Coordinates of C-alpha atoms in Angstrom, one line a residue:
Chain A
M5 CA 1.4 22.6 -18.1
T6 CA 4.5 23.4 -16.3
D7 CA 7.1 20.7 -15.7
R8 CA 6.2 18.7 -12.5
P9 CA 8.8 18.2 -9.8
T10 CA 9.9 14.5 -9.3
L11 CA 11.9 12.8 -6.6
D12 CA 15.6 12.7 -7.0
D13 CA 17.7 9.6 -7.3
Q14 CA 18.6 9.6 -3.6
A15 CA 15.0 9.7 -2.6
L16 CA 14.0 7.0 -5.0
D17 CA 16.8 4.9 -3.6
I18 CA 15.7 5.4 0.0
L19 CA 12.0 4.5 -0.9
F20 CA 12.3 1.7 -3.5
R21 CA 15.6 0.9 -5.1
E22 CA 18.0 0.4 -2.2
A23 CA 15.6 -0.2 0.7
R24 CA 15.4 -3.7 2.1
T25 CA 13.6 -5.8 4.7
Q26 CA 16.2 -6.0 7.5
N27 CA 17.0 -9.1 9.5
K28 CA 19.4 -7.6 11.9
W29 CA 19.2 -4.2 13.8
Q30 CA 21.4 -1.5 15.1
D31 CA 21.3 -0.8 18.8
R32 CA 19.6 2.4 18.2
Q33 CA 16.2 3.3 19.5
V34 CA 13.4 4.9 17.7
P35 CA 11.8 7.9 19.5
D36 CA 8.1 8.1 19.9
S37 CA 8.2 11.4 18.1
K38 CA 9.5 9.6 15.0
L39 CA 6.4 7.3 15.1
E40 CA 4.2 10.3 15.2
E41 CA 6.1 12.0 12.3
V42 CA 5.6 8.8 10.3
Y43 CA 1.9 8.6 11.0
N44 CA 1.5 12.4 10.2
L45 CA 2.8 11.6 6.6
L46 CA 1.0 8.3 5.9
K47 CA -2.4 9.8 7.1
F48 CA -2.6 12.0 4.0
A49 CA -2.4 9.2 1.4
P50 CA -5.7 8.2 -0.1
T51 CA -8.3 5.7 1.1
S52 CA -11.8 4.9 -0.3
A53 CA -14.2 7.7 0.9
N54 CA -11.4 8.9 3.1
A55 CA -12.4 6.1 5.4
S56 CA -8.9 5.7 6.9
P57 CA -9.7 2.3 8.5
A58 CA -6.1 1.5 9.5
R59 CA -5.2 1.4 13.2
F60 CA -1.6 1.1 14.4
V61 CA -0.1 -0.4 17.6
F62 CA 3.5 0.5 17.9
I63 CA 5.2 -2.0 20.3
R64 CA 8.4 -0.7 22.0
T65 CA 8.4 -2.2 25.5
S66 CA 9.6 -5.7 26.4
E67 CA 6.1 -6.2 28.0
G68 CA 4.5 -5.6 24.7
K69 CA 7.0 -7.8 22.8
A70 CA 6.2 -10.6 25.3
R71 CA 2.5 -10.5 24.5
L72 CA 3.3 -10.5 20.8
K73 CA 5.9 -13.3 20.9
P74 CA 3.5 -16.4 21.1
A75 CA 1.8 -15.3 17.8
L76 CA 5.0 -15.1 15.8
S77 CA 6.1 -17.9 13.4
A78 CA 9.7 -19.3 14.1
G79 CA 11.2 -17.8 11.0
N80 CA 10.1 -14.3 12.0
M81 CA 10.9 -14.6 15.7
E82 CA 14.4 -13.3 16.1
K83 CA 14.4 -10.3 13.8
T84 CA 11.1 -9.2 15.3
M85 CA 11.9 -9.6 18.9
T86 CA 15.1 -7.6 18.3
A87 CA 13.4 -4.8 16.4
P88 CA 13.2 -1.5 18.2
V89 CA 9.5 -1.2 17.2
I90 CA 7.0 -3.6 15.8
A91 CA 4.0 -2.0 14.3
I92 CA 0.7 -4.0 14.3
V93 CA -1.2 -2.8 11.2
A94 CA -4.8 -3.4 12.1
H95 CA -8.1 -2.1 10.9
D96 CA -11.2 -1.0 12.7
M97 CA -14.2 -3.1 11.4
A98 CA -16.5 -0.3 12.6
F99 CA -14.4 2.3 10.7
Y100 CA -17.6 3.7 9.2
D101 CA -18.5 5.3 12.6
K102 CA -15.9 7.9 11.8
L103 CA -17.2 8.8 8.4
P104 CA -19.5 11.7 9.5
F105 CA -16.2 13.4 10.5
L106 CA -13.9 12.0 7.7
F107 CA -16.4 12.4 4.9
P108 CA -18.8 15.1 5.9
H109 CA -20.3 16.0 2.6
A110 CA -22.3 12.8 2.2
D111 CA -23.9 10.1 4.3
A112 CA -21.1 7.7 3.7
R113 CA -21.6 5.8 6.9
S114 CA -24.8 4.3 5.5
W115 CA -22.9 2.9 2.5
F116 CA -21.1 0.6 4.8
A117 CA -23.0 0.1 8.1
S118 CA -25.7 -2.0 6.6
T119 CA -23.5 -4.0 4.2
P120 CA -21.0 -6.0 6.3
A121 CA -19.4 -7.7 3.3
L122 CA -18.6 -4.3 1.7
A123 CA -17.4 -3.0 5.0
E124 CA -15.1 -5.9 5.5
T125 CA -13.5 -5.8 2.0
T126 CA -13.1 -2.0 2.4
A127 CA -11.5 -2.2 5.8
F128 CA -9.1 -4.9 4.6
R129 CA -8.2 -3.3 1.3
N130 CA -7.8 0.3 2.6
G131 CA -6.1 -0.9 5.9
T132 CA -3.7 -2.6 3.7
L133 CA -3.1 0.4 1.5
Q134 CA -2.4 2.4 4.7
G135 CA 0.1 -0.4 5.8
A136 CA 2.0 0.2 2.6
Y137 CA 1.9 3.9 3.2
L138 CA 3.4 3.2 6.6
I139 CA 6.3 1.3 5.1
L140 CA 7.2 4.0 2.6
A141 CA 6.6 6.9 5.1
A142 CA 8.8 5.2 7.5
R143 CA 11.6 4.9 4.9
A144 CA 11.0 8.5 3.9
A145 CA 11.6 9.5 7.5
G146 CA 14.9 7.6 7.7
L147 CA 13.7 4.2 9.1
D148 CA 14.0 0.7 7.8
A149 CA 10.6 -1.0 7.6
G150 CA 10.0 -4.7 6.9
P151 CA 6.5 -6.1 6.8
M152 CA 5.5 -9.7 7.7
S153 CA 2.4 -11.8 7.5
G154 CA 3.9 -14.9 9.1
F155 CA 2.1 -14.9 12.4
D156 CA -1.2 -16.0 13.9
N157 CA -3.7 -13.2 13.5
A158 CA -6.2 -14.7 15.9
K159 CA -3.5 -14.7 18.8
V160 CA -2.6 -11.1 18.1
D161 CA -6.3 -10.1 18.1
E162 CA -6.7 -11.9 21.4
A163 CA -3.7 -10.4 23.0
F164 CA -4.2 -6.8 21.8
F165 CA -7.7 -6.3 20.5
A166 CA -10.0 -8.4 22.8
G167 CA -13.4 -6.7 23.2
T168 CA -12.8 -4.1 20.4
T169 CA -13.6 -3.9 16.8
W170 CA -9.9 -3.8 15.7
K171 CA -8.5 -6.7 13.7
S172 CA -4.8 -7.4 13.0
N173 CA -3.7 -7.4 9.3
F174 CA 0.1 -7.7 9.2
L175 CA 3.2 -6.6 11.1
V176 CA 6.0 -4.1 10.2
N177 CA 9.4 -4.1 12.0
L178 CA 10.8 -0.6 12.3
G179 CA 14.3 0.6 13.3
Y180 CA 17.7 1.1 11.9
G181 CA 18.9 -2.1 10.1
D182 CA 22.3 -3.7 10.1
P183 CA 23.1 -4.5 6.5
E184 CA 25.2 -7.5 7.8
G185 CA 22.0 -9.5 8.2
L186 CA 21.0 -9.1 4.6
F187 CA 20.8 -11.6 1.8
P188 CA 21.2 -10.8 -1.8
R189 CA 17.9 -9.2 -3.1
S190 CA 15.7 -11.7 -4.9
P191 CA 14.6 -11.0 -8.5
R192 CA 11.6 -9.2 -9.6
L193 CA 9.1 -9.7 -12.4
S194 CA 9.8 -7.6 -15.5
F195 CA 7.3 -4.9 -16.8
D196 CA 6.2 -7.3 -19.5
E197 CA 5.6 -10.1 -17.1
A198 CA 3.5 -8.1 -14.7
A199 CA 1.9 -5.5 -16.8
R200 CA 0.1 -5.0 -20.0
L201 CA -0.8 -1.9 -22.1
E202 CA -4.3 -1.4 -23.5
Chain B
M30 CA 25.4 4.3 13.4
T31 CA 25.7 7.2 11.0
D32 CA 22.9 9.6 10.5
R33 CA 20.3 8.3 7.9
P34 CA 19.3 10.3 4.8
T35 CA 15.7 11.3 4.8
L36 CA 13.4 12.8 2.2
D37 CA 13.3 16.6 2.0
D38 CA 10.2 18.7 2.4
Q39 CA 9.4 19.0 -1.3
A40 CA 9.6 15.2 -1.6
L41 CA 7.3 14.6 1.4
D42 CA 4.8 17.2 -0.1
I43 CA 4.9 15.4 -3.6
L44 CA 4.2 12.0 -2.0
F45 CA 2.0 12.7 1.0
R46 CA 1.3 16.2 2.2
E47 CA 0.2 18.1 -1.0
A48 CA -0.7 15.2 -3.3
R49 CA -4.5 14.9 -4.0
T50 CA -6.9 12.5 -5.9
Q51 CA -7.6 14.6 -8.9
N52 CA -11.0 15.1 -10.5
K53 CA -10.0 17.1 -13.6
W54 CA -7.0 16.5 -16.0
Q55 CA -4.7 18.6 -17.9
D56 CA -4.7 17.8 -21.7
R57 CA -1.3 16.1 -21.5
Q58 CA -0.4 12.5 -22.3
V59 CA 1.5 10.0 -20.2
P60 CA 4.2 8.3 -22.3
D61 CA 4.4 4.5 -22.0
S62 CA 7.9 4.9 -21.0
K63 CA 6.7 6.8 -17.8
L64 CA 4.5 3.8 -16.9
E65 CA 7.5 1.4 -17.2
E66 CA 9.5 3.8 -15.1
V67 CA 6.8 3.7 -12.4
Y68 CA 6.6 -0.1 -12.5
N69 CA 10.5 -0.3 -12.2
L70 CA 10.2 1.6 -8.9
L71 CA 7.2 -0.1 -7.4
K72 CA 8.5 -3.6 -8.1
F73 CA 11.2 -3.2 -5.5
A74 CA 8.9 -2.5 -2.5
P75 CA 8.2 -5.5 -0.3
T76 CA 5.7 -8.4 -0.6
S77 CA 5.3 -11.5 1.4
A78 CA 7.9 -14.1 0.3
N79 CA 8.6 -11.8 -2.6
A80 CA 5.4 -13.1 -4.2
S81 CA 4.7 -10.0 -6.2
P82 CA 1.1 -11.0 -7.0
A83 CA 0.0 -7.7 -8.4
R84 CA -0.7 -7.4 -12.2
F85 CA -1.3 -4.1 -13.9
V86 CA -3.4 -3.2 -17.0
F87 CA -2.7 0.4 -18.2
I88 CA -5.6 1.6 -20.2
R89 CA -4.7 4.5 -22.6
T90 CA -6.8 4.0 -25.7
S91 CA -10.4 4.9 -26.4
E92 CA -11.0 1.2 -27.2
G93 CA -9.8 0.2 -23.8
K94 CA -11.7 3.0 -22.0
A95 CA -14.9 1.8 -23.8
R96 CA -14.5 -1.6 -22.4
L97 CA -14.0 -0.3 -19.0
K98 CA -16.9 2.2 -19.0
P99 CA -19.8 -0.1 -18.3
A100 CA -18.2 -1.2 -14.9
L101 CA -17.7 2.3 -13.5
S102 CA -20.0 3.9 -10.9
A103 CA -21.7 7.1 -11.9
G104 CA -19.7 9.2 -9.5
N105 CA -16.4 7.9 -11.0
M106 CA -17.3 8.1 -14.6
E107 CA -16.2 11.5 -15.7
K108 CA -12.9 11.8 -14.0
T109 CA -11.9 8.2 -15.1
M110 CA -13.0 8.5 -18.8
T111 CA -11.0 11.8 -19.1
A112 CA -7.9 10.4 -17.4
P113 CA -4.9 9.8 -19.7
V114 CA -4.4 6.5 -18.2
I115 CA -6.5 4.2 -15.9
A116 CA -4.5 1.5 -14.2
I117 CA -6.4 -1.7 -13.2
V118 CA -4.6 -3.0 -10.1
A119 CA -5.2 -6.7 -10.4
H120 CA -3.6 -9.9 -8.8
D121 CA -2.9 -13.3 -10.3
M122 CA -4.6 -15.9 -8.2
A123 CA -1.9 -18.3 -9.4
F124 CA 0.8 -16.1 -8.4
Y125 CA 2.7 -19.0 -6.5
D126 CA 3.6 -20.5 -9.9
K127 CA 6.3 -17.7 -10.1
L128 CA 7.8 -18.5 -6.7
P129 CA 10.4 -20.9 -7.9
F130 CA 11.8 -17.8 -9.7
L131 CA 10.9 -15.1 -7.2
F132 CA 11.8 -17.0 -4.0
P133 CA 14.4 -19.5 -5.2
H134 CA 15.9 -20.4 -1.7
A135 CA 12.8 -22.4 -0.4
D136 CA 9.8 -24.3 -1.9
A137 CA 7.6 -21.4 -1.3
R138 CA 5.1 -22.6 -4.1
S139 CA 4.0 -25.4 -1.9
W140 CA 3.0 -23.1 0.9
F141 CA 0.3 -21.7 -1.1
A142 CA -0.7 -24.1 -4.1
S143 CA -2.4 -26.5 -1.7
T144 CA -4.0 -23.9 0.7
P145 CA -6.5 -21.8 -1.4
A146 CA -7.6 -19.6 1.5
L147 CA -4.0 -18.6 2.3
A148 CA -3.4 -18.0 -1.4
E149 CA -6.4 -15.8 -1.8
T150 CA -5.6 -13.7 1.2
T151 CA -2.0 -13.4 0.2
A152 CA -2.8 -12.3 -3.3
F153 CA -5.4 -9.7 -2.1
R154 CA -3.2 -8.3 0.7
N155 CA 0.0 -8.1 -1.3
G156 CA -1.6 -7.1 -4.5
T157 CA -3.1 -4.2 -2.5
L158 CA 0.3 -3.3 -1.0
Q159 CA 1.6 -3.1 -4.5
G160 CA -1.3 -1.0 -5.6
A161 CA -0.3 1.5 -2.9
Y162 CA 3.3 1.3 -4.1
L163 CA 2.0 2.2 -7.6
I164 CA 0.3 5.3 -6.2
L165 CA 3.3 6.6 -4.4
A166 CA 5.8 5.6 -7.2
A167 CA 3.6 7.4 -9.7
R168 CA 3.7 10.5 -7.5
A169 CA 7.4 10.2 -7.2
A170 CA 7.7 10.1 -10.9
G171 CA 5.7 13.4 -11.3
L172 CA 2.2 12.0 -12.0
D173 CA -1.1 12.4 -10.0
A174 CA -2.6 9.2 -9.0
G175 CA -6.0 8.6 -7.7
P176 CA -7.4 5.2 -6.6
M177 CA -11.1 4.1 -6.7
S178 CA -13.0 1.1 -5.8
G179 CA -16.3 2.4 -6.9
F180 CA -16.7 0.0 -9.9
D181 CA -18.1 -3.5 -10.6
N182 CA -15.2 -5.9 -10.2
A183 CA -17.0 -8.8 -11.9
K184 CA -17.6 -6.7 -15.1
V185 CA -14.0 -5.7 -15.2
D186 CA -12.9 -9.2 -14.8
E187 CA -15.2 -10.4 -17.6
A188 CA -14.1 -7.6 -19.9
F189 CA -10.3 -7.8 -19.3
F190 CA -9.5 -11.1 -17.6
A191 CA -11.9 -13.7 -18.9
G192 CA -10.2 -17.2 -19.1
T193 CA -7.2 -16.0 -17.0
T194 CA -6.3 -16.3 -13.3
W195 CA -6.1 -12.5 -12.9
K196 CA -8.8 -10.8 -10.7
S197 CA -9.3 -7.0 -10.5
N198 CA -8.8 -5.2 -7.2
F199 CA -9.0 -1.5 -7.7
L200 CA -8.4 1.3 -10.3
V201 CA -6.0 4.1 -10.2
N202 CA -6.3 7.2 -12.5
L203 CA -3.0 8.5 -13.7
G204 CA -2.1 11.8 -15.4
Y205 CA -1.4 15.4 -14.7
G206 CA -4.3 16.8 -12.6
D207 CA -5.9 20.2 -12.9
P208 CA -6.2 21.6 -9.5
E209 CA -9.4 23.6 -10.6
G210 CA -11.3 20.3 -10.0
L211 CA -10.3 19.8 -6.4
F212 CA -12.4 20.2 -3.3
P213 CA -10.8 21.2 0.0
R214 CA -9.0 18.3 1.6
S215 CA -11.0 16.2 4.1
P216 CA -9.9 15.8 7.7
R217 CA -7.7 13.0 8.9
L218 CA -7.6 11.1 12.2
S219 CA -5.2 12.3 14.8
F220 CA -2.3 10.0 15.9
D221 CA -4.1 9.4 19.2
E222 CA -7.3 8.4 17.4
A223 CA -5.6 6.0 15.0
A224 CA -2.5 4.7 16.9
R225 CA -1.5 3.5 20.3
L226 CA 1.9 3.0 21.9
E227 CA 2.6 -0.3 23.8

């Protein structure tokens, strides 16, 4: 019943109140060790039956960007091609094969392996949760993170995941933004518009 | 090109490394003002075209819990019925009707209103992102937050959203956990298992 620690104002600004999806980037690279640091935070956040279906491809090279480029929508092209890193947030449709390791105290694999519709919804929902954890973990670690779904998923799957059980979900640009490229923040729904108390 | 602020170790522990999905709860209520505080953090985190499709029902009363109860799976029953608050994370299938307000600089409503499959995927994906933001915003504000998808969505929709365009996605128990009810943390995938560099 002791008082619980909470995040201070600076931390809340970094995660939520002042963070923005960036359109321009500083000329500053993101070391691979930073991507590993971000993963080692997000991996702890919760998923259904600890299934952890998200898979991440971190594109840093010009070869990787060239493979991604034909899948991007025009409006997302420049900010994405100039980002130091683009994360493909994907999920493994056969995620349940890891459940004997991830959820050892029950036969959780069997809950999904024989019910494709449940497996698909679980992969998409929980892979998306983990994509959100990626965004906030990146911000916590000092990066800017901007998600996008304006691209052709089938093209990304063909370019990066052919012959595998991984499917793309959305993209997240990662780097150090240049606030020169920002527009004013758009409005949000009020509590009363988006929530109700019962 | 200045150094960027990052979250300190205590904040990272609160959000990711030490946070757990709780099974037992302290006898301590969550004031409605705390739920509003959590919403006023999560609302800033990004969604596609700022569409903000998530809708939240915060159940605190025994009447509300009684309406939820028949939809819960047996394994989630006790920890949910004893939680001070249960959030239904839902999304509005007609979220695009708010886009003239939320995304005023383009006719974004038309991108979704005439393409039901895109609207449905956008509502589910972005509503799920906002559910993840809820979990981390609640933790940032000093609460424990545990998500669940082990329940009957159709029953929840009938009990809470009949005659509306809102659909349930998943549930999040909110309160102050009693660590007595915890099991040891399950393993996570390593960076090399879940990610690849390109």
